[in-house]
Coordinates of C-alpha atoms in Angstrom, one line a residue:
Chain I
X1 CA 0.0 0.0 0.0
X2 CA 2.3 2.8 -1.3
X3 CA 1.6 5.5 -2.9
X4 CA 2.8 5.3 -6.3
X5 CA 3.0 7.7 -9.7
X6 CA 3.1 7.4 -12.8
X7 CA 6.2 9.7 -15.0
X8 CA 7.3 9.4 -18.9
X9 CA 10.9 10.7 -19.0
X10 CA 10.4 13.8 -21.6
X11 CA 12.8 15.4 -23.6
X12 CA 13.2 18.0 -20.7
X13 CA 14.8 15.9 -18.3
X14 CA 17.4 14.0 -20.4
X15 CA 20.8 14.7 -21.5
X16 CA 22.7 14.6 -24.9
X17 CA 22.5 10.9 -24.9
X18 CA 19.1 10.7 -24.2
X19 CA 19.6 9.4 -20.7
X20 CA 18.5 11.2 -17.4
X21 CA 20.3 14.4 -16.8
X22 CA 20.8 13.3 -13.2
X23 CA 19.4 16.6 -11.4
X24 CA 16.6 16.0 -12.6
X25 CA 15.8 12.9 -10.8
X26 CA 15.5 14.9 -7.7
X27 CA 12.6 17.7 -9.7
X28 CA 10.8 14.5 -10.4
X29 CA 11.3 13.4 -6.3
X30 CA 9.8 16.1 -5.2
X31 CA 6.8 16.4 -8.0
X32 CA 5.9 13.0 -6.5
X33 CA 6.7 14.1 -2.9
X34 CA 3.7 17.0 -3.0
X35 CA 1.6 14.8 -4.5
X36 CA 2.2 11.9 -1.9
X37 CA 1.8 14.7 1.1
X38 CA -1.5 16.0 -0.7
X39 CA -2.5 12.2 -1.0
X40 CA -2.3 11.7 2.6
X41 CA -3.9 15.1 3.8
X42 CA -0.4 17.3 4.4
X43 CA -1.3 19.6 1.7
X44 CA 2.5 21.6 0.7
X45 CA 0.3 24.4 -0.2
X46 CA -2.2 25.0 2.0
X47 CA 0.8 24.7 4.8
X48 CA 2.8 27.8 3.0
X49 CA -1.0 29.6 2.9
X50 CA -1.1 29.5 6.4
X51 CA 2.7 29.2 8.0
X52 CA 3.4 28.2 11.4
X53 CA 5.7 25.4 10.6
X54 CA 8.1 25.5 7.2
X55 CA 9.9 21.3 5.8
X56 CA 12.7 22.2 4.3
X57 CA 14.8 19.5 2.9
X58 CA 18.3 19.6 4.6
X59 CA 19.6 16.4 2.8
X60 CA 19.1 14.7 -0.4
X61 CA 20.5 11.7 -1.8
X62 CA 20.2 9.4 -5.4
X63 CA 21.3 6.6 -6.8
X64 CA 21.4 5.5 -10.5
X65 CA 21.3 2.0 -10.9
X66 CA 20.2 1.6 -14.4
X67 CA 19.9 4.0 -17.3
X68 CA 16.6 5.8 -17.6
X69 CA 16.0 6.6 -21.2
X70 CA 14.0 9.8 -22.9
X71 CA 10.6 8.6 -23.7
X72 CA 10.3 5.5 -21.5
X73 CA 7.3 5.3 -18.7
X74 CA 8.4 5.0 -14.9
X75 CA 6.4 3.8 -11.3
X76 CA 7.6 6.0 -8.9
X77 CA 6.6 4.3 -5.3
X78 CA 7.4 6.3 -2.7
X79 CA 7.7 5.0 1.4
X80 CA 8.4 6.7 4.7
X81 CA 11.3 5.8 5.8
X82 CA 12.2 7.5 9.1
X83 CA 9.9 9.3 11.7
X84 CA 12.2 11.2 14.2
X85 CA 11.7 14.4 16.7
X86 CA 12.1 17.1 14.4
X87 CA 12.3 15.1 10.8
X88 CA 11.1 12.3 8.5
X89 CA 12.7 11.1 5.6
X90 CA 11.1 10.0 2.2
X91 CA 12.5 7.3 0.0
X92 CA 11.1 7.3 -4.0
X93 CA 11.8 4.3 -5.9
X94 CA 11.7 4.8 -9.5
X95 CA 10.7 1.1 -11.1
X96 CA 10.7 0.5 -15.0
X97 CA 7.9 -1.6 -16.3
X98 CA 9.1 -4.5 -16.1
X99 CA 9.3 -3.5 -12.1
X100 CA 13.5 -3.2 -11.7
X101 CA 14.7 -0.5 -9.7
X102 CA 16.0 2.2 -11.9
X103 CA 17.2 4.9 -9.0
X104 CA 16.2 6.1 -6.1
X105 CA 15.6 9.2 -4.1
X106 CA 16.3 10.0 -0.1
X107 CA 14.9 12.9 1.0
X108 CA 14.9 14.1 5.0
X109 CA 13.2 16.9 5.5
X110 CA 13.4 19.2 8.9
X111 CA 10.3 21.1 10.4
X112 CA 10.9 24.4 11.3
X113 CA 9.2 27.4 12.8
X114 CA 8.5 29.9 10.5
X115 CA 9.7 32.8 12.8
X116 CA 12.4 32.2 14.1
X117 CA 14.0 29.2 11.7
X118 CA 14.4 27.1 14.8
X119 CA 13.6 23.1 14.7
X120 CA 10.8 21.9 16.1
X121 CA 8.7 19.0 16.8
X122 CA 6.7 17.8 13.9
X123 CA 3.6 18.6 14.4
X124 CA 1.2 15.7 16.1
X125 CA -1.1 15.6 13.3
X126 CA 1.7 15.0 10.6
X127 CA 3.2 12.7 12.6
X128 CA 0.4 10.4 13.3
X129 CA -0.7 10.2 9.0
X130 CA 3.2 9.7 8.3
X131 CA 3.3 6.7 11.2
X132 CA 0.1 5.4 9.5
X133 CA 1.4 5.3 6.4
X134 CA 4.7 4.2 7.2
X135 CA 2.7 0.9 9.0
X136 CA 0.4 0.2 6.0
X137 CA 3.6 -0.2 3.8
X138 CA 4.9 -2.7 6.6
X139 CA 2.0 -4.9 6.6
X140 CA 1.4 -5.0 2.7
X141 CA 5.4 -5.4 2.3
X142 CA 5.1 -8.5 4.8
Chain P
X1 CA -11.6 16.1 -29.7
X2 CA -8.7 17.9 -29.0
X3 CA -5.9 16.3 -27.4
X4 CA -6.3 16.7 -23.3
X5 CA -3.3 16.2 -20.5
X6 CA -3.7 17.1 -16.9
X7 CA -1.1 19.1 -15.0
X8 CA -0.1 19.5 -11.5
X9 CA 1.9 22.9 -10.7
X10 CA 4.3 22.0 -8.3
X11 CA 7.0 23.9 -6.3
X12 CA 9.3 23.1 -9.2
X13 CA 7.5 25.5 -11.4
X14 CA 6.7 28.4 -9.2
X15 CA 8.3 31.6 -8.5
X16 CA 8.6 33.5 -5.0
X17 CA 5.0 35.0 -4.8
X18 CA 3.6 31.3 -5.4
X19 CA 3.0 31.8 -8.9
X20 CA 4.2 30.2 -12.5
X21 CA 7.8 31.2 -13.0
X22 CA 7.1 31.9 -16.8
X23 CA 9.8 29.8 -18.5
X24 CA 8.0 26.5 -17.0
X25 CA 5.2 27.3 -18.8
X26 CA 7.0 26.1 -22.2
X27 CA 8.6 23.1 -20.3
X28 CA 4.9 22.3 -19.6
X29 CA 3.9 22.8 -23.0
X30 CA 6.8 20.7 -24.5
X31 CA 6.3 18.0 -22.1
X32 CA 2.7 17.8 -23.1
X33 CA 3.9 18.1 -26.9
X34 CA 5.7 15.1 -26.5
X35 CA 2.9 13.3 -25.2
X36 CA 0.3 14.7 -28.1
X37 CA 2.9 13.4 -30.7
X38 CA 3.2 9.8 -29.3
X39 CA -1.2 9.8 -29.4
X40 CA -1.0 10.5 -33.4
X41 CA 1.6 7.8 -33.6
X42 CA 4.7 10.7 -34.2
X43 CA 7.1 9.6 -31.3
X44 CA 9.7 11.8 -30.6
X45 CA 11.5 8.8 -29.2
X46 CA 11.9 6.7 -32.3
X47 CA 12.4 10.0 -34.7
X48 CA 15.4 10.7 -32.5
X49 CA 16.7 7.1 -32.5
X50 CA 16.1 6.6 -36.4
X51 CA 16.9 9.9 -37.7
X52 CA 16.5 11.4 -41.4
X53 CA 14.9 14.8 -40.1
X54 CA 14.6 16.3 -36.9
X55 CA 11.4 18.6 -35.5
X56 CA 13.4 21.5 -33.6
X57 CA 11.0 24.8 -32.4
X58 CA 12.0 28.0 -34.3
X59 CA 9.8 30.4 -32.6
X60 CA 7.5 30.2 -29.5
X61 CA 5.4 32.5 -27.5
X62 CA 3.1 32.3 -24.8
X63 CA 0.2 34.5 -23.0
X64 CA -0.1 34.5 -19.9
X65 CA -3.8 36.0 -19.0
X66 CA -4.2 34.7 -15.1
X67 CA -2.1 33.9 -12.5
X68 CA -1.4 30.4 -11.9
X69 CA -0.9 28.6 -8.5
X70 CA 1.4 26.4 -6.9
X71 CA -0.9 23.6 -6.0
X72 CA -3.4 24.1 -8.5
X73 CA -4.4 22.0 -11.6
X74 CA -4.8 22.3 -15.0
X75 CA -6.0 20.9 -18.4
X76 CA -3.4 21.4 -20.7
X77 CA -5.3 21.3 -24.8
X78 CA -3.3 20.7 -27.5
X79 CA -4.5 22.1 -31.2
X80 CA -2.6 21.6 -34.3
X81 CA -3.1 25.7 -35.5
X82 CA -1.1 25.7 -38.8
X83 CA 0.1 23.2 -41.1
X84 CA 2.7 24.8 -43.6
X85 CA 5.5 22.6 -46.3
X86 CA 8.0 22.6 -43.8
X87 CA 6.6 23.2 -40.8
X88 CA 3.6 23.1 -38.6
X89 CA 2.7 25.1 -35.5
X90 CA 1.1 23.7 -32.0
X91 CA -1.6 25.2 -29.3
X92 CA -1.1 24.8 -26.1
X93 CA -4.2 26.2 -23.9
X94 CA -3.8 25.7 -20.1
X95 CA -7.4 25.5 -18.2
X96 CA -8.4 26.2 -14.9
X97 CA -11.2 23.4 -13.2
X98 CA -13.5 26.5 -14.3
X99 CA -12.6 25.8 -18.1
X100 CA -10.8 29.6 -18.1
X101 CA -8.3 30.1 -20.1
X102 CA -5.0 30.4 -18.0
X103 CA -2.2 30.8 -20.3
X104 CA -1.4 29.5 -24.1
X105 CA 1.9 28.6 -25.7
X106 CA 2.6 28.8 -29.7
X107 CA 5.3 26.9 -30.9
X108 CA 6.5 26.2 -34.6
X109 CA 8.0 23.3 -35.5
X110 CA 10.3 23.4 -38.8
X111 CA 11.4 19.9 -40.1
X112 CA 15.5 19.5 -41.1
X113 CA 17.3 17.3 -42.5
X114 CA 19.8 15.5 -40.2
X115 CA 22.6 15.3 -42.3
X116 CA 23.2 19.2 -43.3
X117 CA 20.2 21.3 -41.5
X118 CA 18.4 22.3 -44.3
X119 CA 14.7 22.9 -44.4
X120 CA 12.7 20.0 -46.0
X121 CA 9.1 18.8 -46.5
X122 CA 7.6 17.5 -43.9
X123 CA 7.2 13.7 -44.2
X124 CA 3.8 12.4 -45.4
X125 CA 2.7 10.3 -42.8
X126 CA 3.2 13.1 -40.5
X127 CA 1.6 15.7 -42.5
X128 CA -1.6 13.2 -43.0
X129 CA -1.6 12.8 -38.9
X130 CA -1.3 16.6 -38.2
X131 CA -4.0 17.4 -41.0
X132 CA -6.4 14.2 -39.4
X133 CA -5.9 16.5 -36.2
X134 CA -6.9 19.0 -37.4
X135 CA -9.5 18.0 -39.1
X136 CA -11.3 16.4 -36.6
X137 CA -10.8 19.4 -34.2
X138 CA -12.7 21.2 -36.5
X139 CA -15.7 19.1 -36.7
X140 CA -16.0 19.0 -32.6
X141 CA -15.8 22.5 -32.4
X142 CA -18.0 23.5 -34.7
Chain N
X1 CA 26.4 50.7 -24.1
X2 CA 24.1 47.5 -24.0
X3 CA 23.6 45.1 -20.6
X4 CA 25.5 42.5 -21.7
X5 CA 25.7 39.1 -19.6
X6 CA 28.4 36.0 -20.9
X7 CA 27.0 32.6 -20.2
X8 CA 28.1 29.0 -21.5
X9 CA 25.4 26.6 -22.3
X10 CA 25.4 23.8 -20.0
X11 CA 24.7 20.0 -20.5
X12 CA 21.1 21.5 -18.3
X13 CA 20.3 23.2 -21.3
X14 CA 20.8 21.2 -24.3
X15 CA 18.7 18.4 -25.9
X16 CA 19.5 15.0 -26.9
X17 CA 20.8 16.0 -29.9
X18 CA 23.2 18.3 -27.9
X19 CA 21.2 21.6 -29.3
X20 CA 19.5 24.3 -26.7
X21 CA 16.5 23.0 -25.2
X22 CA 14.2 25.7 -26.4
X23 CA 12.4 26.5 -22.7
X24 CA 15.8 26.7 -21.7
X25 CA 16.5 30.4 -23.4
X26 CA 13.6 31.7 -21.8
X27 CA 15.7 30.8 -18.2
X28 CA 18.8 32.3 -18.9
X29 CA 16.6 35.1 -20.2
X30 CA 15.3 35.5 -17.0
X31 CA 18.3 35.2 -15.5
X32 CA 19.6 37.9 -17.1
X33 CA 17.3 40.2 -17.0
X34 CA 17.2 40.0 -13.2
X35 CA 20.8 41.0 -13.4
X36 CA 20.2 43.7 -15.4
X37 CA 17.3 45.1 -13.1
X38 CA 20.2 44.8 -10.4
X39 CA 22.6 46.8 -12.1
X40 CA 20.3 49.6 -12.8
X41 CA 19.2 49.9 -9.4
X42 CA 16.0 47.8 -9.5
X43 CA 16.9 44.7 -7.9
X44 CA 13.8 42.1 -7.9
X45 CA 14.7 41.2 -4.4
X46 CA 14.2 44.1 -3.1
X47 CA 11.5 45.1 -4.9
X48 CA 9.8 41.6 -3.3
X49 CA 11.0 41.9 -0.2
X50 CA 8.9 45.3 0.3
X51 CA 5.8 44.6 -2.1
X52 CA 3.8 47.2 -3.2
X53 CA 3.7 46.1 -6.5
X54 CA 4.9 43.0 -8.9
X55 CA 6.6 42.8 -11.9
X56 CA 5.2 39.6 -13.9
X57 CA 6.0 38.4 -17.1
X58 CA 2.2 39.1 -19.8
X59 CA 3.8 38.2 -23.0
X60 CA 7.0 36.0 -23.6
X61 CA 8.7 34.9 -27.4
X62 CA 11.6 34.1 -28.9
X63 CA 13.4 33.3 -32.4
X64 CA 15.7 30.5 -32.3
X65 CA 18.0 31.4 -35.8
X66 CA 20.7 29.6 -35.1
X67 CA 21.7 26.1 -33.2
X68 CA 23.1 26.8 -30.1
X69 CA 25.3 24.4 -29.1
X70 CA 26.5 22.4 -25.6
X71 CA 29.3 23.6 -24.3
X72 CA 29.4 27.2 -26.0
X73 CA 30.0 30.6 -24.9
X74 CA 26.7 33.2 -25.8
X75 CA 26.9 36.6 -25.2
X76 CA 23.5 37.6 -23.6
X77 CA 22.6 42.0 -25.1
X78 CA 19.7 43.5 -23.0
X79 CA 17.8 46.4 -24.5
X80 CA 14.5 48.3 -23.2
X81 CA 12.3 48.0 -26.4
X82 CA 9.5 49.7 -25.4
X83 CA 8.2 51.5 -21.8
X84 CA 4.0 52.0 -21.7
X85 CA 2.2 53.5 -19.4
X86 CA 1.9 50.3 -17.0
X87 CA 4.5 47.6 -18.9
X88 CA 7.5 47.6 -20.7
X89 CA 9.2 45.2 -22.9
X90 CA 12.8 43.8 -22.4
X91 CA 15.0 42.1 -25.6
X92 CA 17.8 40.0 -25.0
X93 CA 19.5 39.2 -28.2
X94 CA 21.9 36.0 -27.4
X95 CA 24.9 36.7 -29.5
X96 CA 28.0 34.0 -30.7
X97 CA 31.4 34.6 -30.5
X98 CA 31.3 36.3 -33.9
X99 CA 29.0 38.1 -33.2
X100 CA 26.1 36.6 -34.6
X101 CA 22.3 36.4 -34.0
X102 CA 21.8 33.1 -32.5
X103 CA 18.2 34.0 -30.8
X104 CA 16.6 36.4 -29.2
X105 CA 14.1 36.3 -26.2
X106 CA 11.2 39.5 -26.2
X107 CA 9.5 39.6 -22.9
X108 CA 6.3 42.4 -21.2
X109 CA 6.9 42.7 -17.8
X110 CA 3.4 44.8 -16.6
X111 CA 3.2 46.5 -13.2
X112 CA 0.6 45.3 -10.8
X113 CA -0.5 46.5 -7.5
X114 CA 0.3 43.8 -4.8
X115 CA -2.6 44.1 -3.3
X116 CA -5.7 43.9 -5.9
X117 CA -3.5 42.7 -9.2
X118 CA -4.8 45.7 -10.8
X119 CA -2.3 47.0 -13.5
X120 CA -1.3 50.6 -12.6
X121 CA 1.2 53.3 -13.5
X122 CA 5.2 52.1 -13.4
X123 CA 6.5 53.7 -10.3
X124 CA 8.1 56.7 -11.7
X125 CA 12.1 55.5 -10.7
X126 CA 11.5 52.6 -12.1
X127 CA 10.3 54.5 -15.2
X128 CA 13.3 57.1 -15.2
X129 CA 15.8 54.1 -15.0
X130 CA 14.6 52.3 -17.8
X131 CA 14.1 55.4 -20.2
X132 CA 17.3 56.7 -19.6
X133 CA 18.5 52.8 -20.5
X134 CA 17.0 53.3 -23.6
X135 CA 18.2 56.7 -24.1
X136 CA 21.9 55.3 -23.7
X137 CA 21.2 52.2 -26.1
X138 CA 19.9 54.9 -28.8
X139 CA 23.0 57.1 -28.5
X140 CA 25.2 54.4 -28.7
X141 CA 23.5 52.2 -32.0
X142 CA 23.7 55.7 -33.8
Chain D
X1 CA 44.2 26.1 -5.4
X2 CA 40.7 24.9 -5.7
X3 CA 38.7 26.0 -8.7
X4 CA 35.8 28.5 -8.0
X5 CA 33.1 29.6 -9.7
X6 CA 30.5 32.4 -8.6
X7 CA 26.4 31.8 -9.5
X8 CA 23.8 34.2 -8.0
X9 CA 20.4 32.7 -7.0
X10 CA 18.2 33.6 -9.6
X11 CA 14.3 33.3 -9.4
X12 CA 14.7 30.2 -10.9
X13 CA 16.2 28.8 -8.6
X14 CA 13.9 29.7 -5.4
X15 CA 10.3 28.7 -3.9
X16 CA 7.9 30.0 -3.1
X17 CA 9.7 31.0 0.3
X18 CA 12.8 32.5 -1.9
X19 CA 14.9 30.0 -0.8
X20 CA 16.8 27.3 -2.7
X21 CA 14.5 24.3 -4.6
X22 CA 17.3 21.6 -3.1
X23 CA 16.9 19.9 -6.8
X24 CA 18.4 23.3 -8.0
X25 CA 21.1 23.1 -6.1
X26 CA 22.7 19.6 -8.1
X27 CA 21.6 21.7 -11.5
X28 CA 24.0 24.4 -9.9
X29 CA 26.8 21.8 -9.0
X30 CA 26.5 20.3 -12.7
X31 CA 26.8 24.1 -14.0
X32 CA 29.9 23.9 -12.3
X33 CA 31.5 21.0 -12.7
X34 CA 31.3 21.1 -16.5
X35 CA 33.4 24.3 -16.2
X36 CA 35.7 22.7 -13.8
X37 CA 36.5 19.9 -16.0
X38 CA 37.1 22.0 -18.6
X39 CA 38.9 24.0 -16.7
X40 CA 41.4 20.9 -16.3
X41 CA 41.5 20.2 -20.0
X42 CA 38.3 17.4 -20.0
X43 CA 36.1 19.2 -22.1
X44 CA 32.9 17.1 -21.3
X45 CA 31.6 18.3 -24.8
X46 CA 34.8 17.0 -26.8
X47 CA 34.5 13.3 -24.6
X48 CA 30.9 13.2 -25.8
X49 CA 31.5 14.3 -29.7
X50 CA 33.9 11.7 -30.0
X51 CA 32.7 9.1 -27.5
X52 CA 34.6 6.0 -26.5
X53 CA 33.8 6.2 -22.7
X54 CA 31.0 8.3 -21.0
X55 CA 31.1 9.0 -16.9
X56 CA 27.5 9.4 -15.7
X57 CA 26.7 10.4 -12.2
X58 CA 25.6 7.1 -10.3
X59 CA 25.1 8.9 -7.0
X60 CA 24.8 12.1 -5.8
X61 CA 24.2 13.8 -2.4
X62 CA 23.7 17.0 -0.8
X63 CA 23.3 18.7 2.5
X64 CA 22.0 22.4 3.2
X65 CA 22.9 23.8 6.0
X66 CA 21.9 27.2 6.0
X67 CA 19.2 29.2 3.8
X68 CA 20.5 30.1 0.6
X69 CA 18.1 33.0 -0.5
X70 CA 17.1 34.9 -4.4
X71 CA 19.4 37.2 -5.3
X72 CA 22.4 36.1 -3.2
X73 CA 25.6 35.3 -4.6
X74 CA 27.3 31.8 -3.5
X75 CA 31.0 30.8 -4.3
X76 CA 31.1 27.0 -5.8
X77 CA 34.3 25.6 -4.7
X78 CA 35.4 22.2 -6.2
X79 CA 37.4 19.4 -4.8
X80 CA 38.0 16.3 -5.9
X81 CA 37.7 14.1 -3.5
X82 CA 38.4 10.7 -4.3
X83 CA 39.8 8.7 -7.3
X84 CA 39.5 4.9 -7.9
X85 CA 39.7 2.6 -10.6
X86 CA 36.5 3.0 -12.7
X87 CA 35.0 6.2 -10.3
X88 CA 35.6 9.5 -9.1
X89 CA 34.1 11.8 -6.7
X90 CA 33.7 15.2 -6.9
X91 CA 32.3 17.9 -4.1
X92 CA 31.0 21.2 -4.8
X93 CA 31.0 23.4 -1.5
X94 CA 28.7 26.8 -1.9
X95 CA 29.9 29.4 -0.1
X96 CA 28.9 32.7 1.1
X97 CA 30.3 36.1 1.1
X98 CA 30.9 35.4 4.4
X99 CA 33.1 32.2 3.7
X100 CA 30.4 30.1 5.4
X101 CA 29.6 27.0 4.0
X102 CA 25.9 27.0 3.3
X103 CA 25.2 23.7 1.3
X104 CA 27.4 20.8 -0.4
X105 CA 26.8 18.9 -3.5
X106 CA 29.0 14.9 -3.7
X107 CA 28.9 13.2 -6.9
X108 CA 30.7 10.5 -8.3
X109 CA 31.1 9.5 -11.9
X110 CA 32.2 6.4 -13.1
X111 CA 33.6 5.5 -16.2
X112 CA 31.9 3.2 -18.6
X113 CA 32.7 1.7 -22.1
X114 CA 30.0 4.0 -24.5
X115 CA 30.0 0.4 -26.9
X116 CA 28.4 -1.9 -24.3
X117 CA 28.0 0.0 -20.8
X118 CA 30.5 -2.1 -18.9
X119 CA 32.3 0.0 -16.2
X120 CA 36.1 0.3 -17.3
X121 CA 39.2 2.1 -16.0
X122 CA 39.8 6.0 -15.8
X123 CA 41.7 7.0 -19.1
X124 CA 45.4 7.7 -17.8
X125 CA 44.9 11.1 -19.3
X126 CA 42.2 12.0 -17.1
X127 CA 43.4 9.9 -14.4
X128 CA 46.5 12.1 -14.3
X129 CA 44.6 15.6 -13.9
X130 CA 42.4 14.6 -11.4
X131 CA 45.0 13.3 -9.2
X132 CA 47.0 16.9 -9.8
X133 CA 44.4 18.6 -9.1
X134 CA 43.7 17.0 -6.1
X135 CA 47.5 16.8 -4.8
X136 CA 47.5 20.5 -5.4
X137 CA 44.3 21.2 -2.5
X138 CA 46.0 19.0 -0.6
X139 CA 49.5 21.4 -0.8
X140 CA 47.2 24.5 -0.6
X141 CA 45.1 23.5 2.4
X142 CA 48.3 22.3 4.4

């Protein structure tokens, strides 16, 4: 039970040989990202509307495994990984069709107060829809 | 029975103030081009990988008549507006949920040779697809 | 006695084929032209930072002439093309090392209250720096 | 003796917050690294005109430690930071005007056979300027 995306790699995220530019991997990450957070109630833009708390991501990490070509049709599935104090972190896996694992994206964002920059506890709410989901994709992955 | 594709803005396409960053709107329009050329059977893909002629953009221009949100989503419409020897030139109108029009990117396509760059005819097949677009556009609307 | 910008064309620019992405001018337009606002005293920043009123892009085109090319060095020409009574229009002309017309990016910036979006008058600095901008580009062509 | 390149944070770079989108930041570090390699006489444009090997990214990581905000200028700083057989690693420190170090970019490219994909070992060419280059921080920073 993750939540899962469809992308085609276009023209505007590969290089000159009609591979991945690899930056471009992360834009993808975090197109999927908002609409995971959206998916599950934690609506990006409705939390900027109204500001109290900010998520900026303060590391980010990829790996290529296999070459993803201009044109071709990708599942990104994306999983909670880690629930801490003041952070969570988001893995994306990017799966061809044939379901191999093409790359994948690490994310860990921080929560912060708006006013004064300072870290702060995630708020309860956030917390208790990303521990849900983060169980549903144990039992379905068992 | 225009060609339809649905867009998300994300944070990736957004400037300060929440709002397009106006070169994304052309990235949009492209990736949505891409998509409207595989439909009608004219994959960018496989012209790329077998080449003879190649479809590069030698002007484009876009309105932009409301502002458009991060968050928000729209229908992108694709219309095949002019269908010349050596070239062809693409709609893009971006919809609000309310059907308003949002924003439109032109682009015109001019078919090369690969091998020295000069201007040629556009190859039949694609011609008859482009003018079957068109076409049929016509009938719905009217 | 142009703005002039230099910039190389990066493998984030450039298509499979190794040939400018064509979104991709209207970015290092916008790049630009934020410089150029700096250097004449009307930094975008600021100008955000203490709203009152926004800038944003109406109208965007551009001419691709020539292929630019991965890897290559473009000289980037501002001028003031036009100044209205609530918009003006910006040129950059992207210019190769001979000197040549490779494209050239035509943008309308209209002035917007902050508060309603209404258009209104360009605040009258604003309006004195880019006329005498013009003034200089005018004396110097003849 | 590290080479250094200076960007300012355009709008194209920034959210809705005006601070760094964190994909930006690898588009940046790519920016940058081209001109570094060429820099060292491993034009990335030649190696791909005349392929024999290629050296995508197959991981890439960054952290951010402090705000970097629209309109700011940041000085990239290269390293390279490791060498092996078919791989090397390359970090991109952004500094401010200030000499902090607000965010880091590690990548590391390996080396692979364009003809089948197979991971092969460093020319000796480009095996040679990496390690002077990176013999010559070490002198500097001693």
């Amino acid at each position: 039970m993750h939540y899962e995306h469809r992308i085609v790699l276009g023209m505007s995220s590969v290089d000159r040989a009609g591979v991945l530019f690899y930056p471009e991997l992360f834009r993808h990450a975090h197109d999927v990202y908002e609409a995971f957070m959206a998916s599950i109630g934690a609506d990006l833009t409705a939390m900027l509307d109204a500001p109290g708390h900010v998520l900026p991501v303060v590391h980010a990490e990829a790996d290529y495994y296999l070459p993803m070509r201009h044109g071709q049709i990708y599942t990104v599935r994306v999983s909670v990984a880690d629930i801490g104090e003041t952070s969570f972190a988001v893995h994306c896996d990017f799966l061809g069709p044939n379901g191999r694992l093409y790359s994948q994206v690490r994310s860990t964002q921080v929560c912060l107060n708006t006013r004064d920059g300072a870290p702060r506890a995630l708020p309860y709410e956030l917390r208790a829809k990303l521990t849900r989901c983060k169980a549903q994709q144990g039992r379905i992955q068992a």
